[in-house]
């Protein structure tokens, strides 16, 4: 197809900090890499499910062969980075005399560990006052050595300088940023993702797809992020169905890990949009996993946005494998919306909001829309959006 001209702001900044390493079996290099960072006494941050599945053992077996001391495994992390669990993780680190962290898990685990490392590096005891500040840049310091093994291919948290924490009392998710909270090295080992159940593989993959699409359509989009987003979209449409249906398929798992990381690199610079704002509200009030909430809201927000930036949605459709040659950009962009619906059906994600307890009660939906319109990501949506618009999008997804 003939690519449409894409406008972008003549001034932008691109940030990228973590070193990224990729290989099946890469965990065998953990001790050497941590030694290069100066770490000698490591705590592992993970969740109980990964311990039970044997994934954590796959890493600890390599640590035990080395000179790196493993001084503790903190496996109390639950869905969402809860502030109370963050504070417990800090106590655990100090109690065991650790000087570095190894993180094994998905987005909730990685976000929790990132918050713990901020507290350790900057000498705090309670994350709640930091969450209230949202942006922790003015006095930010380099933090203790931190290596992450993502075990899902969705969140991109190993790359991003943002954290989403859950304030349990307010039933609200809060985004916090710190320039050094992401890991020093992201070790992408697809063998660690093969035990991920199909449904979680599916909705974490939709999380990565959302990052790529919102990164591509954000008001802060720029050429570097465009390139990463479009290739991530291409990889996700090629490999996500195989990763869901063939859990041991290392090729599919590896490409999904790479897609997730590329999408993370993109959206950490360009931000996201209304899908994330709507999903954060659903997670805070109904406990719906973030990737699943993103997957439910994505096609509805795309349909709302497509006529605002049709050329960008045309490129997205092309990356998805749609034949858009010779088409009007708006019609081509609408093919991208249809392709997302088809992908969700193929990987078994047919959930609606009603399946997760959201009703068409006006007060419930209004409360969700009120939360979403105040979310930090809403300002990056390509089409201007008001609370009434968000209410209608929620109704579409019931």
Short mmCIF file of C-alpha atoms in Angstrom, two decimals:
data_model
loop_
_atom_site.label_atom_id
_atom_site.label_comp_id
_atom_site.label_asym_id
_atom_site.label_seq_id
_atom_site.Cartn_x
_atom_site.Cartn_y
_atom_site.Cartn_z
CA UNK A 1 0.00 0.00 0.00
CA UNK A 2 1.03 3.64 -0.35
CA UNK A 3 1.66 4.90 3.15
CA UNK A 4 -0.25 8.06 4.08
CA UNK A 5 1.64 11.10 5.30
CA UNK A 6 1.69 11.20 9.10
CA UNK A 7 2.09 14.50 10.90
CA UNK A 8 4.00 14.74 14.18
CA UNK A 9 5.14 17.47 16.56
CA UNK A 10 8.48 18.90 15.34
CA UNK A 11 9.86 18.68 18.89
CA UNK A 12 9.89 15.49 20.95
CA UNK A 13 12.15 13.68 23.43
CA UNK A 14 12.84 9.93 23.42
CA UNK A 15 13.88 8.23 26.67
CA UNK A 16 15.14 4.70 27.06
CA UNK A 17 17.09 3.39 30.07
CA UNK A 18 17.08 -0.39 30.71
CA UNK A 19 19.42 -2.76 28.89
CA UNK A 20 17.38 -5.43 27.16
CA UNK A 21 18.63 -9.00 26.75
CA UNK A 22 16.78 -11.79 24.95
CA UNK A 23 17.33 -15.54 24.70
CA UNK A 24 15.59 -18.75 25.66
CA UNK A 25 17.46 -19.91 28.79
CA UNK A 26 18.83 -16.42 29.47
CA UNK A 27 18.30 -16.90 33.22
CA UNK A 28 21.64 -18.77 33.32
CA UNK A 29 23.33 -15.34 33.05
CA UNK A 30 21.62 -13.81 36.09
CA UNK A 31 24.55 -14.04 38.52
CA UNK A 32 27.09 -12.59 36.08
CA UNK A 33 24.81 -9.72 35.15
CA UNK A 34 23.98 -8.91 38.76
CA UNK A 35 27.69 -8.94 39.64
CA UNK A 36 28.30 -6.35 36.91
CA UNK A 37 25.67 -4.14 38.56
CA UNK A 38 27.32 -4.53 41.98
CA UNK A 39 24.66 -6.70 43.63
CA UNK A 40 25.75 -9.46 46.04
CA UNK A 41 22.71 -10.28 48.26
CA UNK A 42 19.49 -10.66 46.32
CA UNK A 43 15.83 -10.80 47.27
CA UNK A 44 13.44 -12.28 44.71
CA UNK A 45 10.08 -10.51 44.33
CA UNK A 46 7.34 -12.68 42.84
CA UNK A 47 3.90 -14.16 43.57
CA UNK A 48 2.82 -17.45 45.10
CA UNK A 49 1.38 -18.74 41.84
CA UNK A 50 4.75 -18.55 40.11
CA UNK A 51 6.38 -20.31 43.07
CA UNK A 52 3.79 -23.11 42.91
CA UNK A 53 4.18 -23.42 39.12
CA UNK A 54 7.93 -23.94 39.46
CA UNK A 55 8.82 -20.78 37.50
CA UNK A 56 10.72 -19.22 40.40
CA UNK A 57 12.72 -22.44 40.84
CA UNK A 58 13.87 -22.12 37.23
CA UNK A 59 15.71 -18.93 38.26
CA UNK A 60 16.78 -19.90 41.79
CA UNK A 61 18.46 -23.03 40.43
CA UNK A 62 20.75 -20.78 38.41
CA UNK A 63 21.42 -18.46 41.35
CA UNK A 64 22.37 -21.40 43.59
CA UNK A 65 25.06 -22.42 41.08
CA UNK A 66 26.69 -19.00 41.40
CA UNK A 67 28.32 -16.74 43.93
CA UNK A 68 25.24 -14.53 44.19
CA UNK A 69 23.60 -14.97 47.61
CA UNK A 70 19.81 -15.44 47.62
CA UNK A 71 18.71 -14.00 50.97
CA UNK A 72 14.95 -14.28 50.58
CA UNK A 73 11.92 -14.80 48.37
CA UNK A 74 9.04 -12.34 48.86
CA UNK A 75 6.02 -14.05 47.28
CA UNK A 76 3.21 -12.06 48.95
CA UNK A 77 2.45 -9.95 45.88
CA UNK A 78 -1.17 -10.13 44.70
CA UNK A 79 -3.07 -8.72 41.74
CA UNK A 80 -2.34 -4.99 41.44
CA UNK A 81 0.50 -3.20 43.21
CA UNK A 82 -1.18 -2.58 46.55
CA UNK A 83 0.44 0.08 48.72
CA UNK A 84 0.25 -2.08 51.85
CA UNK A 85 2.08 -4.93 50.08
CA UNK A 86 4.70 -2.50 48.79
CA UNK A 87 5.41 -1.42 52.35
CA UNK A 88 5.70 -5.07 53.46
CA UNK A 89 8.16 -5.71 50.66
CA UNK A 90 10.39 -2.90 51.92
CA UNK A 91 10.46 -4.39 55.43
CA UNK A 92 11.37 -7.79 53.96
CA UNK A 93 14.28 -6.35 51.95
CA UNK A 94 15.77 -4.54 54.95
CA UNK A 95 15.18 -7.42 57.38
CA UNK A 96 17.17 -9.80 55.12
CA UNK A 97 20.05 -7.40 54.51
CA UNK A 98 19.61 -7.40 50.74
CA UNK A 99 21.49 -5.06 48.39
CA UNK A 100 19.74 -5.92 45.11
CA UNK A 101 16.51 -7.39 43.72
CA UNK A 102 15.55 -10.00 41.14
CA UNK A 103 11.95 -9.68 39.95
CA UNK A 104 10.05 -12.59 38.42
CA UNK A 105 6.48 -11.92 37.38
CA UNK A 106 3.91 -9.94 35.46
CA UNK A 107 2.85 -6.33 35.75
CA UNK A 108 1.60 -6.42 39.34
CA UNK A 109 4.82 -8.04 40.55
CA UNK A 110 7.05 -5.69 38.58
CA UNK A 111 5.13 -2.57 39.64
CA UNK A 112 5.26 -3.64 43.29
CA UNK A 113 9.02 -4.26 43.09
CA UNK A 114 9.60 -0.91 41.35
CA UNK A 115 7.81 0.85 44.20
CA UNK A 116 9.82 -1.14 46.76
CA UNK A 117 13.07 -0.14 45.09
CA UNK A 118 12.15 3.55 45.17
CA UNK A 119 11.52 3.25 48.90
CA UNK A 120 14.81 1.40 49.49
CA UNK A 121 16.87 3.73 47.34
CA UNK A 122 15.42 6.91 48.76
CA UNK A 123 14.95 5.81 52.39
CA UNK A 124 11.17 5.85 52.78
CA UNK A 125 8.91 3.64 54.93
CA UNK A 126 5.45 4.29 53.45
CA UNK A 127 4.57 4.55 49.76
CA UNK A 128 1.25 6.35 50.30
CA UNK A 129 2.72 9.89 50.46
CA UNK A 130 4.74 9.17 47.32
CA UNK A 131 1.63 7.99 45.46
CA UNK A 132 -0.01 11.31 46.27
CA UNK A 133 2.81 13.13 44.44
CA UNK A 134 2.34 11.11 41.21
CA UNK A 135 5.61 12.34 39.62
CA UNK A 136 8.76 11.59 41.64
CA UNK A 137 11.32 13.33 39.46
CA UNK A 138 12.62 16.37 41.31
CA UNK A 139 14.71 14.51 43.91
CA UNK A 140 15.03 11.15 42.12
CA UNK A 141 18.17 9.08 42.75
CA UNK A 142 19.64 6.03 41.06
CA UNK A 143 18.29 2.96 42.84
CA UNK A 144 19.81 -0.37 44.00
CA UNK A 145 20.57 -3.05 41.34
CA UNK A 146 17.39 -4.45 39.82
CA UNK A 147 16.99 -7.22 37.23
CA UNK A 148 13.55 -8.22 35.96
CA UNK A 149 12.28 -11.38 34.24
CA UNK A 150 8.79 -10.68 32.82
CA UNK A 151 6.66 -13.82 32.93
CA UNK A 152 3.77 -12.37 30.97
CA UNK A 153 3.91 -10.73 27.55
CA UNK A 154 1.69 -7.73 28.08
CA UNK A 155 2.46 -5.02 30.56
CA UNK A 156 5.90 -3.86 29.43
CA UNK A 157 6.49 -2.80 33.04
CA UNK A 158 10.12 -3.93 32.85
CA UNK A 159 10.69 -0.96 30.53
CA UNK A 160 8.37 1.77 31.72
CA UNK A 161 9.18 4.44 34.26
CA UNK A 162 5.61 4.40 35.51
CA UNK A 163 3.91 2.39 38.22
CA UNK A 164 0.20 1.89 38.77
CA UNK A 165 -0.59 1.34 42.45
CA UNK A 166 -3.93 0.43 44.00
CA UNK A 167 -5.25 2.48 46.89
CA UNK A 168 -7.48 -0.19 48.46
CA UNK A 169 -9.31 2.24 50.71
CA UNK A 170 -10.29 4.58 47.87
CA UNK A 171 -10.78 1.70 45.36
CA UNK A 172 -8.73 3.74 42.94
CA UNK A 173 -5.65 3.08 40.83
CA UNK A 174 -2.99 5.79 40.87
CA UNK A 175 -0.23 6.27 38.31
CA UNK A 176 3.19 7.25 39.69
CA UNK A 177 6.37 7.92 37.70
CA UNK A 178 10.06 7.86 38.69
CA UNK A 179 12.91 8.11 36.14
CA UNK A 180 14.95 5.22 37.57
CA UNK A 181 12.30 2.82 38.88
CA UNK A 182 12.42 0.48 35.89
CA UNK A 183 14.93 -2.35 36.01
CA UNK A 184 18.61 -2.01 35.13
CA UNK A 185 18.38 -5.08 32.91
CA UNK A 186 15.26 -6.62 31.37
CA UNK A 187 16.06 -10.29 30.80
CA UNK A 188 13.55 -11.69 28.29
CA UNK A 189 13.57 -15.48 28.66
CA UNK A 190 10.53 -16.97 26.87
CA UNK A 191 10.97 -20.31 28.65
CA UNK A 192 9.69 -18.59 31.80
CA UNK A 193 6.36 -17.79 30.11
CA UNK A 194 5.40 -21.30 28.95
CA UNK A 195 3.45 -22.10 32.13
CA UNK A 196 1.18 -19.09 31.70
CA UNK A 197 -2.45 -20.30 31.32
CA UNK A 198 -4.12 -19.64 27.92
CA UNK A 199 -6.65 -17.12 29.23
CA UNK A 200 -3.97 -15.02 30.95
CA UNK A 201 -1.79 -15.31 27.84
CA UNK A 202 -4.74 -13.97 25.87
CA UNK A 203 -5.57 -10.96 27.98
CA UNK A 204 -1.98 -9.96 28.68
CA UNK A 205 -1.44 -10.08 24.92
CA UNK A 206 -4.39 -7.71 24.52
CA UNK A 207 -2.70 -5.44 27.07
CA UNK A 208 0.39 -5.27 24.84
CA UNK A 209 -1.81 -4.63 21.80
CA UNK A 210 -3.54 -1.78 23.61
CA UNK A 211 -0.18 -0.22 24.49
CA UNK A 212 0.90 -0.42 20.86
CA UNK A 213 -2.35 1.02 19.44
CA UNK A 214 -2.69 3.78 22.03
CA UNK A 215 1.02 4.56 21.69
CA UNK A 216 0.47 4.95 17.94
CA UNK A 217 -2.62 7.17 18.28
CA UNK A 218 -1.67 9.22 21.34
CA UNK A 219 -1.51 13.00 21.06
CA UNK A 220 2.19 12.60 21.95
CA UNK A 221 2.93 10.07 19.18
CA UNK A 222 6.21 10.49 17.29
CA UNK A 223 8.19 8.53 14.66
CA UNK A 224 10.28 6.32 16.97
CA UNK A 225 7.24 5.23 18.92
CA UNK A 226 5.33 4.70 15.65
CA UNK A 227 7.97 2.25 14.41
CA UNK A 228 7.96 0.25 17.64
CA UNK A 229 4.16 0.26 17.89
CA UNK A 230 3.56 -0.87 14.33
CA UNK A 231 6.04 -3.74 14.56
CA UNK A 232 4.61 -4.80 17.91
CA UNK A 233 1.10 -4.87 16.37
CA UNK A 234 2.39 -7.01 13.50
CA UNK A 235 4.02 -9.47 15.90
CA UNK A 236 0.96 -9.70 18.15
CA UNK A 237 -1.40 -10.46 15.27
CA UNK A 238 1.06 -13.07 13.98
CA UNK A 239 1.98 -14.84 17.22
CA UNK A 240 -0.67 -14.27 19.93
CA UNK A 241 -3.07 -16.99 18.68
CA UNK A 242 -0.23 -19.54 18.62
CA UNK A 243 0.97 -18.51 22.09
CA UNK A 244 -2.58 -19.04 23.43
CA UNK A 245 -3.18 -22.38 21.69
CA UNK A 246 0.37 -23.82 21.97
CA UNK A 247 1.75 -22.79 25.39
CA UNK A 248 5.10 -24.54 24.83
CA UNK A 249 5.70 -22.77 21.50
CA UNK A 250 8.93 -20.92 22.34
CA UNK A 251 8.97 -19.09 19.01
CA UNK A 252 5.50 -17.63 19.62
CA UNK A 253 6.25 -16.91 23.29
CA UNK A 254 9.50 -15.19 22.37
CA UNK A 255 7.95 -12.98 19.73
CA UNK A 256 5.18 -12.00 22.16
CA UNK A 257 7.76 -11.03 24.81
CA UNK A 258 9.53 -8.85 22.24
CA UNK A 259 6.23 -7.30 21.13
CA UNK A 260 5.30 -6.52 24.71
CA UNK A 261 8.65 -4.87 25.39
CA UNK A 262 8.54 -2.83 22.18
CA UNK A 263 5.01 -1.66 22.97
CA UNK A 264 6.21 -0.76 26.47
CA UNK A 265 9.07 1.30 25.03
CA UNK A 266 6.59 3.11 22.80
CA UNK A 267 3.89 3.97 25.29
CA UNK A 268 6.35 4.91 28.05
CA UNK A 269 7.33 7.80 25.79
CA UNK A 270 4.03 8.60 24.08
CA UNK A 271 1.59 7.70 26.87
CA UNK A 272 -1.74 5.99 26.13
CA UNK A 273 -5.33 7.25 26.00
CA UNK A 274 -8.96 6.58 26.86
CA UNK A 275 -8.67 2.77 26.91
CA UNK A 276 -6.29 2.96 29.85
CA UNK A 277 -8.36 5.59 31.64
CA UNK A 278 -11.50 3.43 31.34
CA UNK A 279 -9.59 0.28 32.34
CA UNK A 280 -8.01 1.88 35.41
CA UNK A 281 -11.49 2.76 36.69
CA UNK A 282 -12.71 -0.81 36.07
CA UNK A 283 -9.71 -2.24 37.90
CA UNK A 284 -10.10 0.05 40.87
CA UNK A 285 -13.86 -0.48 41.40
CA UNK A 286 -14.41 -4.02 40.10
CA UNK A 287 -11.00 -5.67 40.40
CA UNK A 288 -10.92 -6.59 36.71
CA UNK A 289 -7.33 -7.50 35.69
CA UNK A 290 -5.78 -4.62 33.76
CA UNK A 291 -5.07 -6.51 30.55
CA UNK A 292 -8.57 -7.96 30.46
CA UNK A 293 -10.13 -4.53 31.08
CA UNK A 294 -7.99 -3.06 28.31
CA UNK A 295 -9.05 -5.85 25.96
CA UNK A 296 -12.73 -5.26 26.68
CA UNK A 297 -12.53 -1.50 26.11
CA UNK A 298 -10.07 -1.40 23.20
CA UNK A 299 -12.32 -1.89 20.15
CA UNK A 300 -14.98 0.46 21.53
CA UNK A 301 -12.48 3.28 22.05
CA UNK A 302 -10.93 2.61 18.64
CA UNK A 303 -14.37 2.98 17.04
CA UNK A 304 -14.79 6.30 18.90
CA UNK A 305 -11.36 7.57 17.77
CA UNK A 306 -10.94 6.27 14.24
CA UNK A 307 -12.31 9.28 12.37
CA UNK A 308 -10.09 11.67 14.38
CA UNK A 309 -6.79 10.18 13.14
CA UNK A 310 -7.80 7.94 10.22
CA UNK A 311 -4.34 7.80 8.62
CA UNK A 312 -2.85 6.38 11.80
CA UNK A 313 -5.60 3.77 12.06
CA UNK A 314 -4.97 2.91 8.39
CA UNK A 315 -1.35 2.10 9.26
CA UNK A 316 -2.51 0.06 12.23
CA UNK A 317 -4.87 -1.93 10.02
CA UNK A 318 -2.04 -2.56 7.57
CA UNK A 319 0.19 -3.83 10.41
CA UNK A 320 -2.63 -6.17 11.45
CA UNK A 321 -2.55 -7.72 7.97
CA UNK A 322 -5.67 -6.05 6.55
CA UNK A 323 -5.64 -5.28 2.83
CA UNK A 324 -6.04 -1.49 2.84
CA UNK A 325 -4.55 -0.74 -0.60
CA UNK A 326 -6.50 1.96 -2.37
CA UNK A 327 -8.96 2.46 0.46
CA UNK A 328 -10.17 5.67 1.99
CA UNK A 329 -8.26 6.09 5.33
CA UNK A 330 -11.44 6.12 7.43
CA UNK A 331 -12.76 2.93 5.85
CA UNK A 332 -9.30 1.35 6.20
CA UNK A 333 -9.10 2.39 9.84
CA UNK A 334 -12.46 0.76 10.56
CA UNK A 335 -10.96 -2.53 9.38
CA UNK A 336 -8.59 -2.29 12.36
CA UNK A 337 -11.57 -2.21 14.73
CA UNK A 338 -13.05 -5.31 13.03
CA UNK A 339 -9.66 -7.05 13.20
CA UNK A 340 -9.44 -6.53 16.96
CA UNK A 341 -12.93 -8.02 17.44
CA UNK A 342 -11.89 -11.02 15.32
CA UNK A 343 -8.62 -11.51 17.21
CA UNK A 344 -10.42 -11.44 20.56
CA UNK A 345 -12.87 -14.07 19.34
CA UNK A 346 -10.03 -16.26 18.03
CA UNK A 347 -8.22 -16.23 21.40
CA UNK A 348 -11.40 -16.76 23.42
CA UNK A 349 -11.84 -13.30 24.96
CA UNK A 350 -15.55 -12.66 24.52
CA UNK A 351 -16.10 -11.05 27.93
CA UNK A 352 -18.42 -8.08 28.35
CA UNK A 353 -18.58 -5.72 31.30
CA UNK A 354 -21.73 -7.46 32.54
CA UNK A 355 -19.75 -10.70 32.83
CA UNK A 356 -17.68 -8.95 35.52
CA UNK A 357 -20.48 -7.46 37.60
CA UNK A 358 -20.85 -4.08 35.89
CA UNK A 359 -24.52 -3.31 35.46
CA UNK A 360 -26.35 -0.77 33.32
CA UNK A 361 -27.31 1.07 36.50
CA UNK A 362 -26.81 4.75 35.76
CA UNK A 363 -25.12 5.54 39.06
CA UNK A 364 -22.52 2.77 38.67
CA UNK A 365 -21.61 3.80 35.15
CA UNK A 366 -21.52 7.47 36.07
CA UNK A 367 -19.12 6.71 38.93
CA UNK A 368 -16.84 4.83 36.53
CA UNK A 369 -16.95 7.62 33.96
CA UNK A 370 -16.19 10.21 36.63
CA UNK A 371 -13.08 8.26 37.66
CA UNK A 372 -11.98 7.75 34.06
CA UNK A 373 -12.31 11.40 33.04
CA UNK A 374 -9.94 12.32 35.88
CA UNK A 375 -7.32 9.73 34.89
CA UNK A 376 -3.92 11.08 33.88
CA UNK A 377 -4.00 9.23 30.52
CA UNK A 378 -7.22 10.76 29.24
CA UNK A 379 -5.49 13.89 27.95
CA UNK A 380 -3.47 11.78 25.47
CA UNK A 381 -6.54 10.42 23.70
CA UNK A 382 -6.51 11.62 20.08
CA UNK A 383 -10.14 12.74 20.17
CA UNK A 384 -11.30 15.21 22.82
CA UNK A 385 -13.40 13.28 25.28
CA UNK A 386 -15.85 14.32 27.96
CA UNK A 387 -17.45 12.35 30.78
CA UNK A 388 -20.60 11.81 28.72
CA UNK A 389 -18.53 10.24 25.93
CA UNK A 390 -16.92 7.80 28.38
CA UNK A 391 -20.33 6.87 29.73
CA UNK A 392 -21.48 5.96 26.21
CA UNK A 393 -18.32 3.90 25.59
CA UNK A 394 -18.94 1.94 28.80
CA UNK A 395 -22.52 1.28 27.65
CA UNK A 396 -21.19 -0.06 24.34
CA UNK A 397 -19.05 -2.57 26.25
CA UNK A 398 -21.80 -3.88 28.58
#
